[in-house]
Short mmCIF file of C-alpha atoms in Angstrom, two decimals:
data_model
loop_
_atom_site.label_atom_id
_atom_site.label_comp_id
_atom_site.label_asym_id
_atom_site.label_seq_id
_atom_site.Cartn_x
_atom_site.Cartn_y
_atom_site.Cartn_z
CA MET Y 176 36.80 -20.10 31.67
CA VAL Y 177 35.77 -22.87 33.97
CA PHE Y 178 32.15 -22.88 34.80
CA PHE Y 179 30.91 -24.08 38.18
CA GLN Y 180 27.19 -25.27 37.96
CA SER Y 181 24.14 -23.51 40.13
CA GLY Y 182 21.67 -25.98 41.69
CA GLY Y 183 21.80 -25.07 45.39
CA TYR Y 184 24.20 -27.74 46.06
CA ILE Y 185 21.34 -29.94 45.88
CA ARG Y 186 20.87 -30.47 42.04
CA ASN Y 187 22.99 -30.49 38.99
CA ALA Y 188 22.41 -27.54 36.56
CA SER Y 189 25.27 -27.75 34.24
CA PRO Y 190 23.40 -29.47 31.46
CA TYR Y 191 21.15 -26.48 31.02
CA VAL Y 192 24.29 -24.18 30.30
CA ASN Y 193 25.73 -23.59 26.69
CA GLY Y 194 28.86 -21.74 26.27
CA THR Y 195 28.50 -21.73 22.49
CA GLN Y 196 27.41 -18.31 22.09
CA LEU Y 197 29.91 -16.71 24.59
CA ILE Y 198 32.66 -18.53 22.67
CA SER Y 199 31.24 -17.10 19.35
CA ALA Y 200 31.12 -13.72 20.74
CA SER Y 201 34.74 -13.78 21.94
CA ASN Y 202 35.87 -14.71 18.17
CA ASN Y 203 37.20 -17.78 19.70
CA ASN Y 204 39.36 -16.26 21.91
CA ILE Y 205 38.08 -18.10 25.11
CA ILE Y 206 37.74 -21.83 25.80
CA PHE Y 207 34.87 -22.87 27.84
CA VAL Y 208 34.85 -25.58 30.22
CA ASN Y 209 31.83 -27.16 31.80
CA PHE Y 210 31.30 -29.68 34.38
CA ASN Y 211 29.32 -31.16 37.31
CA TYR Y 212 30.32 -32.20 40.90
CA ARG Y 213 28.38 -34.49 43.21
CA VAL Y 214 25.68 -32.77 45.01
CA GLY Y 215 23.15 -33.29 47.63
CA MET Y 216 23.65 -36.42 50.09
CA PHE Y 217 26.46 -37.53 47.68
CA GLY Y 218 28.31 -34.61 47.69
CA PHE Y 219 27.99 -32.87 51.04
CA LEU Y 220 26.82 -35.70 53.53
CA ALA Y 221 28.83 -34.70 56.92
CA SER Y 222 29.25 -36.61 60.25
CA LYS Y 223 31.90 -37.95 62.72
CA GLU Y 224 31.92 -41.52 60.48
CA VAL Y 225 32.43 -39.58 57.33
CA LYS Y 226 35.05 -37.20 58.64
CA GLU Y 227 36.74 -40.18 60.09
CA ASP Y 228 36.79 -42.63 57.11
CA GLY Y 229 35.51 -40.73 54.03
CA HIS Y 230 35.96 -37.05 52.90
CA LEU Y 231 33.84 -34.38 53.96
CA ASN Y 232 32.81 -31.67 50.89
CA ALA Y 233 33.21 -34.37 48.48
CA GLY Y 234 31.45 -31.96 45.96
CA LEU Y 235 33.94 -29.37 46.39
CA MET Y 236 36.97 -31.69 46.11
CA ASP Y 237 35.29 -32.56 42.83
CA GLN Y 238 35.83 -29.13 41.60
CA ARG Y 239 39.28 -29.38 42.97
CA PHE Y 240 39.99 -32.46 41.08
CA LEU Y 241 39.06 -31.18 38.02
CA LEU Y 242 40.96 -27.70 38.41
CA ASN Y 243 44.25 -29.92 38.78
CA TRP Y 244 42.88 -31.99 35.75
CA ILE Y 245 42.71 -28.67 33.84
CA GLN Y 246 46.30 -27.90 34.74
CA LYS Y 247 47.72 -31.00 33.28
CA HIS Y 248 45.64 -31.36 30.12
CA ILE Y 249 44.29 -27.79 28.98
CA GLU Y 250 47.25 -27.12 26.75
CA GLU Y 251 45.62 -30.09 24.70
CA PHE Y 252 42.99 -27.96 24.05
CA GLY Y 253 44.89 -24.95 23.26
CA GLY Y 254 44.33 -23.38 26.53
CA ASP Y 255 46.63 -21.65 29.11
CA PRO Y 256 46.85 -23.44 32.64
CA GLU Y 257 48.30 -19.95 33.89
CA HIS Y 258 45.32 -18.41 32.79
CA VAL Y 259 42.39 -20.01 34.15
CA ILE Y 260 39.27 -18.09 35.24
CA LEU Y 261 36.64 -19.56 37.66
CA HIS Y 262 33.07 -18.61 36.69
CA GLY Y 263 30.02 -19.28 38.26
CA GLU Y 264 26.45 -18.36 39.28
CA SER Y 265 24.56 -19.18 42.52
CA ALA Y 266 25.92 -22.13 44.21
CA GLY Y 267 28.55 -22.24 41.47
CA ALA Y 268 29.62 -18.57 42.41
CA GLY Y 269 29.47 -20.07 46.16
CA SER Y 270 31.59 -22.63 45.23
CA VAL Y 271 34.02 -19.84 43.51
CA ALA Y 272 34.14 -18.31 46.70
CA LEU Y 273 34.90 -21.17 48.66
CA GLN Y 274 37.53 -22.26 46.53
CA LEU Y 275 39.23 -19.01 46.91
CA VAL Y 276 39.47 -19.72 50.72
CA ALA Y 277 40.41 -23.47 50.65
CA TYR Y 278 42.87 -24.65 52.92
CA GLY Y 279 43.13 -21.07 54.40
CA GLY Y 280 43.61 -19.43 50.95
CA LYS Y 281 46.48 -21.38 50.01
CA ASP Y 282 47.62 -20.55 46.08
CA GLU Y 283 48.08 -23.76 44.44
CA GLY Y 284 48.13 -22.05 41.25
CA LEU Y 285 45.08 -23.42 39.94
CA PHE Y 286 43.43 -20.44 38.78
CA ALA Y 287 44.40 -16.83 37.94
CA GLY Y 288 40.79 -14.84 38.30
CA ALA Y 289 37.27 -15.26 39.42
CA ILE Y 290 33.97 -14.34 38.25
CA ALA Y 291 31.06 -14.89 40.95
CA GLU Y 292 27.48 -14.01 40.16
CA SER Y 293 24.92 -14.13 42.64
CA THR Y 294 27.05 -15.72 45.22
CA PHE Y 295 25.01 -18.20 47.27
CA MET Y 296 26.31 -18.47 50.62
CA PRO Y 297 24.00 -20.86 53.02
CA GLY Y 298 24.98 -21.58 56.25
CA ILE Y 299 28.15 -23.92 56.50
CA PRO Y 300 28.14 -25.57 59.78
CA ASN Y 301 30.89 -28.15 61.33
CA PRO Y 302 30.58 -31.81 61.02
CA ASP Y 303 29.14 -32.31 64.32
CA ASP Y 304 26.17 -29.66 63.86
CA LEU Y 305 25.26 -32.02 60.89
CA GLN Y 306 25.47 -35.30 62.38
CA TYR Y 307 21.78 -35.49 62.35
CA GLN Y 308 21.64 -35.42 58.74
CA PHE Y 309 23.82 -38.45 58.70
CA ASP Y 310 21.55 -40.11 61.49
CA ARG Y 311 18.34 -39.53 59.65
CA VAL Y 312 19.74 -41.06 56.40
CA VAL Y 313 21.10 -44.53 58.29
CA ASN Y 314 18.07 -44.69 60.14
CA ALA Y 315 15.57 -44.54 57.01
CA THR Y 316 17.61 -47.28 55.75
CA ASP Y 317 18.53 -50.98 56.78
CA CYS Y 318 21.83 -49.55 58.47
CA ALA Y 319 20.58 -48.36 61.66
CA ASP Y 320 21.76 -51.77 63.65
CA ALA Y 321 24.94 -51.96 61.46
CA ASP Y 322 28.40 -52.25 63.37
CA ASP Y 323 29.85 -49.67 60.57
CA THR Y 324 27.15 -47.71 59.18
CA LEU Y 325 29.11 -45.83 56.73
CA LYS Y 326 30.28 -49.21 55.05
CA CYS Y 327 26.66 -50.09 55.16
CA LEU Y 328 25.65 -46.97 53.38
CA ARG Y 329 28.29 -47.33 50.73
CA GLY Y 330 26.76 -51.00 50.10
CA ILE Y 331 23.50 -49.62 49.25
CA LYS Y 332 22.58 -48.81 45.43
CA SER Y 333 22.87 -45.21 44.71
CA THR Y 334 19.32 -45.32 43.12
CA ASP Y 335 18.01 -46.84 46.59
CA LEU Y 336 20.02 -44.00 48.52
CA GLN Y 337 18.81 -41.14 46.14
CA ALA Y 338 15.01 -41.73 47.64
CA HIS Y 339 16.29 -40.13 50.80
CA ASN Y 340 18.58 -37.43 49.04
CA ALA Y 341 15.63 -34.73 49.49
CA LYS Y 342 15.10 -31.70 51.26
CA ALA Y 343 13.79 -32.01 55.07
CA PRO Y 344 13.83 -29.39 57.99
CA PHE Y 345 17.30 -28.66 59.50
CA ASP Y 346 17.62 -29.89 63.20
CA GLY Y 347 14.91 -28.58 65.62
CA ARG Y 348 12.87 -27.06 62.79
CA THR Y 349 9.24 -28.18 61.34
CA TYR Y 350 9.51 -26.59 57.92
CA ARG Y 351 11.69 -28.12 55.13
CA SER Y 352 14.63 -25.70 54.25
CA TYR Y 353 15.06 -24.77 50.49
CA PHE Y 354 18.67 -26.00 50.61
CA TYR Y 355 19.20 -28.96 52.99
CA TRP Y 356 22.45 -30.28 52.11
CA ALA Y 357 25.67 -27.81 51.89
CA PRO Y 358 29.31 -27.58 52.38
CA THR Y 359 30.88 -27.95 55.90
CA THR Y 360 33.22 -26.00 58.01
CA ASP Y 361 35.49 -29.22 58.37
CA GLY Y 362 38.41 -27.88 60.20
CA ASP Y 363 40.62 -28.85 56.97
CA MET Y 364 39.54 -27.42 53.77
CA PHE Y 365 37.96 -25.10 55.87
CA PRO Y 366 39.91 -24.28 59.03
CA ASP Y 367 37.23 -21.56 59.84
CA LEU Y 368 33.87 -20.19 58.62
CA PRO Y 369 34.40 -18.69 55.24
CA SER Y 370 33.61 -15.07 56.38
CA LYS Y 371 36.47 -15.43 59.22
CA LEU Y 372 38.87 -16.61 56.35
CA TYR Y 373 37.93 -13.46 54.54
CA GLU Y 374 38.35 -10.89 57.09
CA LYS Y 375 41.70 -12.20 57.96
CA GLY Y 376 42.70 -11.99 54.22
CA GLU Y 377 43.21 -15.77 54.18
CA PHE Y 378 42.10 -16.17 50.25
CA VAL Y 379 43.95 -16.47 47.07
CA LYS Y 380 44.42 -12.99 45.79
CA VAL Y 381 43.24 -12.69 42.12
CA PRO Y 382 41.43 -10.45 39.94
CA LEU Y 383 37.63 -10.66 41.02
CA LEU Y 384 34.34 -9.64 39.21
CA SER Y 385 31.48 -10.35 41.39
CA GLY Y 386 27.70 -8.85 41.95
CA SER Y 387 24.18 -9.38 42.38
CA CYS Y 388 20.95 -9.05 41.27
CA THR Y 389 18.50 -6.54 42.77
CA ASN Y 390 16.03 -8.72 44.40
CA GLU Y 391 18.04 -11.78 45.20
CA GLY Y 392 15.48 -13.24 47.68
CA SER Y 393 12.30 -13.05 45.81
CA ASN Y 394 12.16 -16.34 44.44
CA TYR Y 395 12.69 -17.95 47.72
CA ALA Y 396 11.10 -15.78 50.19
CA VAL Y 397 7.91 -16.90 52.34
CA ASN Y 398 4.66 -14.68 51.22
CA ALA Y 399 4.39 -13.99 55.12
CA GLY Y 400 1.25 -12.05 56.47
CA THR Y 401 2.80 -11.05 59.61
CA SER Y 402 6.22 -10.46 61.32
CA ALA Y 403 6.24 -13.81 63.09
CA GLN Y 404 5.83 -16.02 59.87
CA PHE Y 405 8.86 -13.98 58.42
CA ILE Y 406 11.09 -14.49 61.31
CA ARG Y 407 9.92 -18.32 61.59
CA TYR Y 408 11.07 -18.32 57.74
CA MET Y 409 14.33 -16.87 58.59
CA GLN Y 410 14.81 -19.42 61.30
CA ASN Y 411 13.99 -22.65 59.07
CA GLU Y 412 16.81 -21.37 56.72
CA TYR Y 413 19.37 -20.14 59.43
CA PRO Y 414 18.45 -22.41 62.45
CA TYR Y 415 21.23 -21.04 64.42
CA LEU Y 416 19.77 -17.50 64.91
CA THR Y 417 19.31 -16.32 68.46
CA THR Y 418 16.23 -14.45 69.87
CA GLU Y 419 18.79 -11.58 69.76
CA ASP Y 420 19.73 -11.86 66.12
CA THR Y 421 15.86 -12.31 65.30
CA GLU Y 422 14.99 -8.91 66.88
CA THR Y 423 18.09 -7.33 65.06
CA ILE Y 424 16.59 -8.87 62.02
CA LEU Y 425 13.21 -7.07 62.85
CA ASP Y 426 14.85 -3.94 63.29
CA LEU Y 427 16.83 -4.16 60.00
CA TYR Y 428 13.82 -5.09 57.95
CA PRO Y 429 10.58 -3.35 59.05
CA GLN Y 430 7.41 -3.76 57.10
CA GLU Y 431 7.75 -2.21 53.67
CA PRO Y 432 4.88 -1.03 51.37
CA LYS Y 433 3.20 -4.10 49.94
CA ILE Y 434 3.97 -5.64 46.56
CA VAL Y 435 1.68 -6.93 43.92
CA LYS Y 436 0.40 -10.33 44.23
CA HIS Y 437 2.03 -10.64 47.80
CA ASP Y 438 1.18 -10.53 51.18
CA THR Y 439 2.26 -7.66 53.67
CA TRP Y 440 5.66 -8.93 54.68
CA PHE Y 441 7.02 -10.61 51.65
CA PRO Y 442 8.95 -7.51 50.68
CA SER Y 443 10.72 -7.62 54.23
CA ALA Y 444 11.27 -11.53 53.91
CA SER Y 445 12.50 -10.80 50.16
CA ARG Y 446 15.05 -8.25 51.34
CA ALA Y 447 16.22 -9.89 54.42
CA TYR Y 448 17.08 -13.54 52.84
CA GLY Y 449 18.13 -11.96 49.61
CA GLU Y 450 20.78 -9.67 51.66
CA ALA Y 451 21.52 -12.50 53.99
CA THR Y 452 22.23 -15.16 51.56
CA PHE Y 453 23.36 -13.48 48.29
CA ILE Y 454 24.03 -9.94 48.32
CA CYS Y 455 25.78 -9.27 51.63
CA PRO Y 456 28.18 -12.31 51.17
CA THR Y 457 28.97 -10.83 48.00
CA ASN Y 458 29.77 -7.40 49.54
CA ASN Y 459 31.67 -8.44 52.09
CA ILE Y 460 33.88 -10.62 50.31
CA LEU Y 461 34.28 -7.53 47.95
CA ASN Y 462 35.36 -5.49 51.03
CA ALA Y 463 37.86 -8.13 52.00
CA PHE Y 464 39.13 -8.25 48.40
CA ALA Y 465 39.60 -4.43 48.84
CA GLU Y 466 41.27 -4.55 52.11
CA HIS Y 467 43.83 -7.50 51.52
CA ALA Y 468 44.03 -7.91 47.81
CA ASP Y 469 44.76 -5.40 44.96
CA PRO Y 470 41.86 -3.14 44.50
CA LYS Y 471 42.22 -2.13 41.38
CA THR Y 472 41.41 -5.66 39.91
CA LEU Y 473 38.29 -5.45 41.77
CA TRP Y 474 34.93 -4.86 40.33
CA SER Y 475 31.13 -5.39 41.16
CA TYR Y 476 27.68 -4.81 39.65
CA ARG Y 477 24.03 -4.64 40.63
CA TYR Y 478 21.81 -6.04 37.89
CA ASN Y 479 18.69 -4.25 37.86
CA VAL Y 480 17.15 -5.04 33.95
CA ALA Y 481 13.51 -5.69 34.09
CA ILE Y 482 11.92 -8.60 32.93
CA GLU Y 483 8.09 -7.98 32.22
CA GLU Y 484 6.69 -11.30 33.40
CA PHE Y 485 8.87 -11.04 36.76
CA THR Y 486 8.00 -7.32 37.34
CA ASN Y 487 4.24 -8.05 36.83
CA ASP Y 488 4.40 -11.05 39.56
CA GLY Y 489 5.99 -8.76 42.02
CA TYR Y 490 9.45 -10.37 42.00
CA GLY Y 491 11.60 -7.42 40.66
CA VAL Y 492 14.84 -8.57 38.90
CA PRO Y 493 15.03 -12.16 40.97
CA HIS Y 494 18.28 -14.18 41.58
CA VAL Y 495 20.71 -14.94 38.39
CA SER Y 496 18.22 -13.08 36.04
CA ASN Y 497 21.36 -11.89 34.41
CA ALA Y 498 22.28 -15.41 33.00
CA PRO Y 499 20.75 -14.93 29.39
CA ALA Y 500 22.78 -11.75 28.98
CA VAL Y 501 25.98 -13.66 29.92
CA PHE Y 502 25.53 -16.70 27.92
CA GLY Y 503 22.85 -15.45 25.46
CA PRO Y 504 18.92 -15.97 25.48
CA ASP Y 505 18.92 -19.47 24.20
CA MET Y 506 21.66 -20.80 25.97
CA THR Y 507 20.38 -21.13 29.62
CA ALA Y 508 17.33 -22.45 31.02
CA ALA Y 509 16.46 -19.19 32.66
CA LYS Y 510 12.98 -18.08 32.20
CA ALA Y 511 14.43 -14.71 31.35
CA GLY Y 512 15.52 -15.76 28.15
CA PRO Y 513 13.08 -14.77 25.78
CA SER Y 514 12.91 -10.96 26.73
CA TYR Y 515 16.91 -11.06 25.54
CA ARG Y 516 15.59 -12.11 22.16
CA THR Y 517 13.11 -9.10 22.05
CA TYR Y 518 13.27 -6.07 24.23
CA ASN Y 519 16.38 -6.56 26.63
CA ALA Y 520 18.39 -7.86 23.26
CA PRO Y 521 20.84 -4.99 23.58
CA MET Y 522 22.03 -5.89 26.91
CA VAL Y 523 23.63 -9.13 25.62
CA PRO Y 524 26.54 -7.64 23.72
CA ILE Y 525 27.22 -5.23 26.62
CA VAL Y 526 27.13 -7.96 29.53
CA GLN Y 527 29.17 -10.48 27.19
CA ASN Y 528 31.78 -8.13 26.24
CA TYR Y 529 32.50 -7.07 29.68
CA TRP Y 530 32.68 -10.90 30.67
CA ILE Y 531 34.86 -11.83 27.73
CA SER Y 532 37.19 -8.81 28.47
CA PHE Y 533 37.72 -9.92 31.72
CA VAL Y 534 38.28 -13.78 30.96
CA ARG Y 535 41.07 -12.34 28.20
CA SER Y 536 42.50 -9.67 30.45
CA PHE Y 537 41.70 -9.65 33.74
CA ASP Y 538 39.64 -6.21 33.11
CA PRO Y 539 36.08 -5.93 31.95
CA ASN Y 540 37.26 -2.63 30.25
CA THR Y 541 39.64 -3.73 28.01
CA HIS Y 542 37.48 -5.14 25.27
CA ARG Y 543 34.16 -3.64 26.45
CA ASP Y 544 31.51 -3.04 23.92
CA GLU Y 545 31.86 0.16 22.40
CA ASP Y 546 28.42 1.43 23.97
CA ALA Y 547 29.40 0.43 27.26
CA PRO Y 548 30.56 2.92 29.92
CA ARG Y 549 33.92 2.36 31.77
CA TRP Y 550 33.49 0.02 34.68
CA GLU Y 551 34.92 1.59 37.89
CA ASN Y 552 36.52 -0.49 40.51
CA TRP Y 553 34.92 -1.33 44.03
CA GLY Y 554 36.93 0.44 46.34
CA ASP Y 555 36.42 1.73 49.74
CA ASP Y 556 33.17 3.59 48.63
CA GLN Y 557 31.62 0.35 47.34
CA ARG Y 558 31.28 1.38 43.76
CA ARG Y 559 29.38 -0.99 41.52
CA LEU Y 560 28.00 -1.00 38.08
CA VAL Y 561 24.26 -0.78 37.79
CA PHE Y 562 22.99 -2.67 34.78
CA GLU Y 563 19.83 -1.38 33.19
CA LEU Y 564 18.40 -1.04 29.55
CA ASN Y 565 19.81 1.89 27.99
CA ASN Y 566 20.91 3.14 31.31
CA ASN Y 567 24.23 1.65 32.63
CA THR Y 568 25.63 3.61 35.39
CA MET Y 569 28.12 3.54 38.40
CA GLU Y 570 26.64 3.82 42.04
CA SER Y 571 27.82 3.41 45.57
CA VAL Y 572 26.14 1.05 47.69
CA ASP Y 573 23.66 3.03 49.84
CA LYS Y 574 24.18 3.60 53.57
CA GLY Y 575 21.10 1.35 54.64
CA GLN Y 576 22.64 -1.75 52.67
CA ARG Y 577 26.16 -1.25 54.06
CA GLU Y 578 24.48 -1.54 57.50
CA ARG Y 579 22.67 -4.22 57.16
CA CYS Y 580 25.62 -6.02 55.62
CA GLU Y 581 27.75 -4.99 58.31
CA ALA Y 582 25.17 -6.48 60.62
CA TRP Y 583 25.02 -9.93 58.87
CA LEU Y 584 28.67 -10.10 59.08
CA ASP Y 585 28.23 -9.76 62.67
CA MET Y 586 25.78 -12.20 62.87
CA SER Y 587 28.12 -14.74 60.89
CA GLY Y 588 28.36 -17.29 64.09
CA SER Y 589 24.50 -17.60 63.89
CA THR Y 590 24.35 -17.79 60.17
CA LYS Y 591 27.30 -20.21 59.87
CA HIS Y 592 28.71 -17.94 56.97
#
């Protein structure tokens, strides 16, 4: 199992995930590989200068380098290079999704299966659209008047560059984006937008386990009091949305009942951002796999295990709150951890054994916990396992979410998905 760190492509998170308990729960039947990759400016600075004399998507190339290293050396650690499972959360899951379509889905034998939890899919514009990011860095340093600005940047100490490795507004926006740095559709590693590559079946066909938490957007949504604030927030995160797109979004996400400790339009903003950025990319990728790959090797979930602290604050079951169930309550930095030492403890063996079973056999059912139900495949009716304390059952994605995810797929030219 090769774990891809989260962190929104802007910070390193690998030191905060420990695979020890997962290995122990598997009776030492899996090998856990953890690593980091370049993030922020150092991993995802894009421009014509970088394209001509550098490497776009350097952070993703780091990942690719690691996968090639594993092919050459994992046997020395007792591993099987033909049984490599990619596993990621958030930006790590987004990285897994991107590695599946890298180079138009060219299968180089680097992995044999994939787990993607709460897949983070920000906009992935082309380098020309991101030129302003490079120019901002150049203008903030002493390189603005240099004949070769990229060479000049390379001569600056990394500690000095780090001062400019920060969140900022996207071009034409006034509020800082949560996730300013991200991969780019470079025409090489990604010959098209990822959603288009998935639609065309241009991805590596391997067994896939992928899902989301119920309230993926709640940690990030603006506490909007009006529909205008809600839409401005969506435009700040997706700056290429058109007026027609924003009208569609308001139709898809009308005002919902108020949530404790939040303003009136927060629920709509939370649902919209959560579906646009995490849930719908996940569901749409699953649909592509069901159409173009083997649907019998495809499983999905909706994680709906409540944590009292989050529920009391109006956040529901937020982004990657399943992490302590996967790795163990003390093996991640997740705030949800303490509940898995107490009232949510029964979820740990259930979740871990599904994950371990998939890693060992490419099927979550083979070695599942004796108290766990059989996990059905995704399929045309979009079946997924709902994780709830003492109530793990199958469901089909409801009609409303299906329609909203289809709408986001139609807007992929604007979201740059």
